[in-house]
Short mmCIF file of C-alpha atoms in Angstrom, two decimals:
data_model
loop_
_atom_site.label_atom_id
_atom_site.label_comp_id
_atom_site.label_asym_id
_atom_site.label_seq_id
_atom_site.Cartn_x
_atom_site.Cartn_y
_atom_site.Cartn_z
CA MET O 1 70.11 98.91 194.74
CA PRO O 2 70.45 96.48 197.69
CA ASN O 3 73.84 97.95 198.55
CA SER O 4 72.39 101.45 198.33
CA ASN O 5 69.54 100.54 200.71
CA ALA O 6 71.90 98.94 203.18
CA LYS O 7 74.10 102.04 203.16
CA PHE O 8 71.04 104.26 203.72
CA ASN O 9 69.85 102.15 206.67
CA CYS O 10 73.31 102.18 208.18
CA ASN O 11 73.55 105.95 207.86
CA ASN O 12 70.05 106.32 209.31
CA ARG O 13 70.92 104.22 212.37
CA GLY O 14 74.10 106.18 212.80
CA GLY O 15 72.18 109.44 212.67
CA GLN O 16 69.66 108.20 215.24
CA GLU O 17 72.43 107.14 217.60
CA ALA O 18 74.16 110.49 217.25
CA GLY O 19 70.85 112.23 217.95
CA ARG O 20 70.29 110.09 221.04
CA ARG O 21 73.73 110.86 222.42
CA GLU O 22 73.24 114.57 221.79
CA LEU O 23 69.85 114.58 223.57
CA VAL O 24 71.26 112.65 226.53
CA SER O 25 74.20 115.04 226.81
CA ARG O 26 71.99 118.13 226.70
CA SER O 27 69.56 116.65 229.23
CA LEU O 28 72.39 115.89 231.64
CA GLN O 29 73.63 119.46 231.33
CA SER O 30 70.13 120.82 231.85
CA ALA O 31 69.63 118.59 234.90
CA GLN O 32 72.85 119.90 236.43
CA HIS O 33 71.84 123.52 235.82
CA CYS O 34 68.45 122.84 237.41
CA LEU O 35 70.10 121.33 240.49
CA GLU O 36 72.28 124.43 240.82
CA ASP O 37 69.10 126.53 240.69
CA GLN O 38 67.37 124.11 243.12
CA ASP O 39 64.71 123.38 240.52
CA PHE O 40 64.46 119.77 241.61
CA GLY O 41 61.25 118.93 239.75
CA THR O 42 62.67 119.86 236.36
CA ALA O 43 65.99 118.19 237.19
CA TYR O 44 64.12 115.00 238.08
CA ALA O 45 62.27 115.08 234.74
CA HIS O 46 65.58 115.46 232.88
CA TYR O 47 67.09 112.50 234.72
CA LEU O 48 64.06 110.36 233.90
CA LEU O 49 64.57 111.17 230.23
CA VAL O 50 68.28 110.39 230.43
CA LEU O 51 67.78 107.04 232.16
CA ASN O 52 65.10 105.97 229.72
CA LEU O 53 67.21 106.95 226.70
CA ALA O 54 70.50 105.67 228.10
CA PRO O 55 70.03 102.83 230.62
CA GLU O 56 73.77 102.23 230.45
CA LEU O 57 74.21 105.39 232.57
CA LYS O 58 72.22 104.04 235.53
CA THR O 59 75.28 103.33 237.62
CA SER O 60 77.10 106.59 236.93
CA VAL O 61 74.12 108.89 237.67
CA LYS O 62 72.58 106.81 240.46
CA GLU O 63 73.65 108.92 243.43
CA THR O 64 72.73 112.22 241.77
CA PHE O 65 69.38 110.77 240.70
CA GLN O 66 68.68 109.66 244.27
CA PHE O 67 69.54 113.11 245.62
CA THR O 68 67.25 114.74 243.05
CA LEU O 69 64.41 112.33 243.78
CA PHE O 70 64.59 112.88 247.53
CA LYS O 71 64.71 116.68 247.23
CA TRP O 72 61.77 116.71 244.80
CA ALA O 73 59.84 114.31 247.04
CA GLU O 74 60.33 116.69 250.00
CA GLU O 75 58.84 119.52 247.96
CA LEU O 76 55.90 117.41 246.83
CA ASP O 77 55.29 116.34 250.42
CA SER O 78 55.31 119.93 251.64
CA LEU O 79 52.80 120.82 248.90
CA ALA O 80 50.59 117.86 249.85
CA ARG O 81 50.96 116.47 246.31
CA ILE O 82 50.88 112.94 247.65
CA GLN O 83 49.92 111.14 244.46
CA ASP O 84 52.69 112.89 242.52
CA LEU O 85 55.15 111.88 245.23
CA PHE O 86 54.13 108.22 245.00
CA ASN O 87 54.29 108.37 241.20
CA CYS O 88 57.88 109.61 241.38
CA TYR O 89 58.89 106.75 243.66
CA GLU O 90 57.15 104.22 241.43
CA GLN O 91 59.06 105.60 238.44
CA ALA O 92 62.32 105.49 240.39
CA LEU O 93 61.74 101.89 241.50
CA GLU O 94 61.01 100.86 237.92
CA LEU O 95 64.47 102.16 237.04
CA TYR O 96 66.16 100.88 240.20
CA PRO O 97 63.96 98.01 241.48
CA ASN O 98 66.64 96.68 243.83
CA ASP O 99 67.81 99.95 245.34
CA GLU O 100 67.60 99.71 249.12
CA VAL O 101 68.03 103.47 249.62
CA ILE O 102 65.01 104.33 247.46
CA CYS O 103 62.94 101.57 249.13
CA ASN O 104 63.83 102.91 252.57
CA SER O 105 62.98 106.48 251.58
CA MET O 106 59.62 105.39 250.17
CA GLY O 107 58.92 103.60 253.44
CA GLU O 108 59.73 106.73 255.45
CA HIS O 109 57.21 108.78 253.47
CA LEU O 110 54.54 106.09 253.88
CA PHE O 111 55.20 105.85 257.61
CA ARG O 112 54.87 109.61 258.12
CA MET O 113 51.56 109.52 256.25
CA GLY O 114 50.22 106.78 258.51
CA PHE O 115 50.53 103.86 256.05
CA ARG O 116 52.51 101.77 258.52
CA ASP O 117 51.83 98.34 257.08
CA GLU O 118 52.87 99.46 253.59
CA ALA O 119 55.92 101.24 255.04
CA ALA O 120 56.99 98.03 256.77
CA GLY O 121 56.96 96.26 253.42
CA TYR O 122 59.43 98.74 251.92
CA PHE O 123 61.67 98.74 255.01
CA HIS O 124 61.67 94.95 254.97
CA LYS O 125 62.63 94.89 251.29
CA ALA O 126 65.45 97.37 251.94
CA VAL O 127 66.82 95.17 254.71
CA LYS O 128 66.55 92.11 252.49
CA LEU O 129 68.51 93.90 249.76
CA ASN O 130 71.17 95.07 252.21
CA PRO O 131 71.18 93.41 255.66
CA ASP O 132 73.83 95.90 256.82
CA PHE O 133 71.68 98.97 256.02
CA ALA O 134 71.37 100.38 259.55
CA ASP O 135 68.71 103.03 258.77
CA ALA O 136 66.41 100.49 257.13
CA LYS O 137 66.80 98.03 260.01
CA GLU O 138 66.02 100.73 262.56
CA ASN O 139 62.98 101.82 260.55
CA PHE O 140 61.71 98.26 260.17
CA TYR O 141 62.00 97.52 263.90
CA ARG O 142 60.31 100.81 264.73
CA VAL O 143 57.30 100.17 262.49
CA ALA O 144 57.16 96.54 263.61
CA ASN O 145 56.66 97.77 267.17
CA TRP O 146 53.56 99.58 265.96
CA LEU O 147 52.18 96.65 264.01
CA VAL O 148 53.09 93.47 265.88
CA GLU O 149 50.76 93.19 268.84
CA ARG O 150 52.42 92.48 272.18
CA TRP O 151 50.27 89.39 272.74
CA HIS O 152 52.13 87.67 269.89
CA PHE O 153 55.26 87.52 272.02
CA ILE O 154 53.36 86.36 275.09
CA MET O 155 51.66 83.55 273.18
CA LEU O 156 54.82 82.40 271.44
CA ASN O 157 56.49 81.98 274.83
CA ASP O 158 53.52 80.14 276.36
CA THR O 159 54.82 76.57 276.23
CA LYS O 160 51.67 75.00 277.66
CA ARG O 161 49.48 76.73 275.11
CA ASN O 162 51.76 75.80 272.21
CA LEU O 163 51.86 72.13 273.21
CA THR O 164 48.07 72.08 273.48
CA TYR O 165 47.70 73.43 269.95
CA LEU O 166 50.34 71.02 268.66
CA LYS O 167 48.61 68.01 270.20
CA ALA O 168 45.19 69.04 268.87
CA ILE O 169 46.56 69.53 265.35
CA GLU O 170 48.47 66.25 265.48
CA ASN O 171 45.30 64.42 266.52
CA ALA O 172 43.33 66.00 263.66
CA VAL O 173 45.98 65.18 261.06
CA ARG O 174 46.34 61.61 262.28
CA SER O 175 42.59 61.17 262.07
CA GLY O 176 42.71 61.93 258.35
CA CYS O 177 42.88 65.72 257.92
CA LYS O 178 45.65 65.99 255.36
CA SER O 179 44.99 69.47 253.95
CA VAL O 180 45.04 72.48 256.28
CA LEU O 181 44.16 76.17 256.03
CA ASP O 182 45.55 78.50 258.70
CA ILE O 183 43.48 81.70 258.97
CA GLY O 184 45.42 84.71 260.26
CA THR O 185 48.67 82.77 260.45
CA GLY O 186 50.66 85.49 262.24
CA THR O 187 54.14 84.04 262.68
CA GLY O 188 53.11 80.81 260.95
CA ILE O 189 53.45 78.62 264.04
CA LEU O 190 50.19 76.68 263.57
CA SER O 191 50.98 76.04 259.90
CA MET O 192 54.35 74.61 260.89
CA PHE O 193 52.67 72.44 263.53
CA ALA O 194 50.38 71.08 260.82
CA LYS O 195 53.25 70.33 258.46
CA LYS O 196 55.32 68.66 261.17
CA ALA O 197 52.28 66.58 262.11
CA GLY O 198 52.23 65.16 258.59
CA ALA O 199 49.71 67.25 256.66
CA SER O 200 50.22 66.90 252.92
CA PHE O 201 49.08 70.39 251.99
CA VAL O 202 49.23 73.48 254.22
CA TYR O 203 47.92 76.91 253.22
CA ALA O 204 48.15 80.02 255.39
CA CYS O 205 46.56 83.44 254.85
CA GLU O 206 47.54 86.68 256.55
CA LEU O 207 46.09 90.13 255.92
CA SER O 208 48.83 92.20 257.57
CA LYS O 209 51.73 92.84 255.21
CA THR O 210 54.15 93.00 258.13
CA MET O 211 53.00 89.70 259.64
CA TYR O 212 52.94 88.08 256.20
CA GLU O 213 56.58 89.04 255.63
CA LEU O 214 57.46 87.89 259.15
CA ALA O 215 55.75 84.53 258.54
CA ARG O 216 57.72 84.12 255.32
CA ASP O 217 60.97 84.67 257.20
CA VAL O 218 60.00 82.26 259.99
CA VAL O 219 58.84 79.55 257.58
CA THR O 220 62.01 79.95 255.51
CA ALA O 221 64.19 79.79 258.62
CA ASN O 222 62.53 76.44 259.38
CA ASN O 223 63.11 75.18 255.82
CA MET O 224 59.39 74.92 255.08
CA GLU O 225 59.03 77.60 252.39
CA ARG O 226 58.28 74.94 249.77
CA GLU O 227 55.86 73.05 252.00
CA ILE O 228 53.64 75.86 253.29
CA GLU O 229 51.92 78.18 250.83
CA LEU O 230 51.55 81.65 252.32
CA LEU O 231 48.85 83.96 250.97
CA HIS O 232 48.82 87.71 251.60
CA LEU O 233 45.03 87.78 251.72
CA LYS O 234 42.07 88.17 253.98
CA SER O 235 40.46 84.77 254.42
CA LEU O 236 37.18 86.12 253.03
CA ASP O 237 39.01 86.71 249.75
CA VAL O 238 40.44 83.21 249.44
CA GLU O 239 38.91 81.47 246.42
CA ILE O 240 39.00 77.97 244.98
CA PRO O 241 40.81 77.18 242.69
CA LYS O 242 42.35 80.65 242.30
CA HIS O 243 44.29 80.56 245.58
CA ILE O 244 43.98 76.98 246.83
CA PRO O 245 43.20 74.06 244.52
CA GLU O 246 40.36 72.49 246.51
CA ARG O 247 38.55 72.49 249.82
CA VAL O 248 40.68 71.65 252.85
CA SER O 249 39.91 69.07 255.52
CA LEU O 250 41.00 71.21 258.48
CA VAL O 251 40.86 74.92 259.33
CA VAL O 252 42.97 76.28 262.19
CA THR O 253 42.98 79.82 263.55
CA GLU O 254 44.03 81.74 266.59
CA THR O 255 42.43 85.11 265.94
CA VAL O 256 40.57 85.19 269.24
CA ASP O 257 41.69 88.55 270.60
CA ALA O 258 39.72 91.78 270.11
CA GLY O 259 39.81 90.95 266.42
CA LEU O 260 37.07 88.40 267.08
CA PHE O 261 34.67 91.16 266.13
CA GLY O 262 36.84 93.96 264.77
CA GLU O 263 38.52 91.84 262.08
CA GLY O 264 35.43 89.85 261.18
CA ILE O 265 36.70 86.45 262.34
CA VAL O 266 33.15 85.18 262.76
CA GLU O 267 32.45 85.97 259.10
CA SER O 268 35.81 84.42 258.17
CA LEU O 269 34.98 81.16 259.89
CA ILE O 270 31.53 81.04 258.31
CA HIS O 271 33.10 81.69 254.91
CA ALA O 272 35.67 78.94 255.52
CA TRP O 273 32.96 76.50 256.64
CA GLU O 274 30.75 77.18 253.63
CA HIS O 275 33.35 77.57 250.87
CA LEU O 276 36.80 76.26 251.89
CA LEU O 277 36.25 73.29 254.21
CA LEU O 278 35.32 69.82 253.07
CA PRO O 279 31.86 68.79 254.29
CA PRO O 280 31.88 66.30 257.21
CA LYS O 281 31.63 62.66 256.22
#
């Protein structure tokens, strides 16, 4: 009996494998026929089935799958079926999470719809995956021009201002402020000042996805990615101990442009004073 059961199980597995191969083959044929008829939605559904049943085919069908996805996405966009479009890209990125072409295409759709910060995140990822991807680099720089305020460049080149901030932070750290929270870190310059001054723990929060990614790059370029903890959060959402382990001894911020009222910096500072900053001794 044991031998009989083993033989049955073996035959059963063999039958299942043969059935899988047959279904994959038929789905590939159907997808090709649908592409010839320009029925991109049905072709896309067939390719999803194929890739889920036969992940080993990912490389061989990749380019055709991309073509099908992009054509179907154009149709969905023209029909204003925005949620369906995003669902398709989410499915595609689950199958190809490190595909720079799909990331770039997703970013282009987001940008056209006005979601510039989210688009920048996808363009940035595409460039990270392939630094030589010219379209993604051009798209990232274009959206960055929309999102990075011009005053950032002016301030970063203001030597007198930078030295004043550096000296003030150095004085605070030397007086005993060893844990620092940087609200609205931007490029991360104040956080790096704090770390260079000798702060033991430095946390930085930034709401803008674009500026958060930029800060990560700047901090990494300065070899401080393990010393400064960057949070993609609004400061009002920072919680102890969920995001930072305990209250900090110093809060720094430079959000004193029009955002003083528009971005709620007053509320942010009150929140930091009441919930994130150590009480004065």
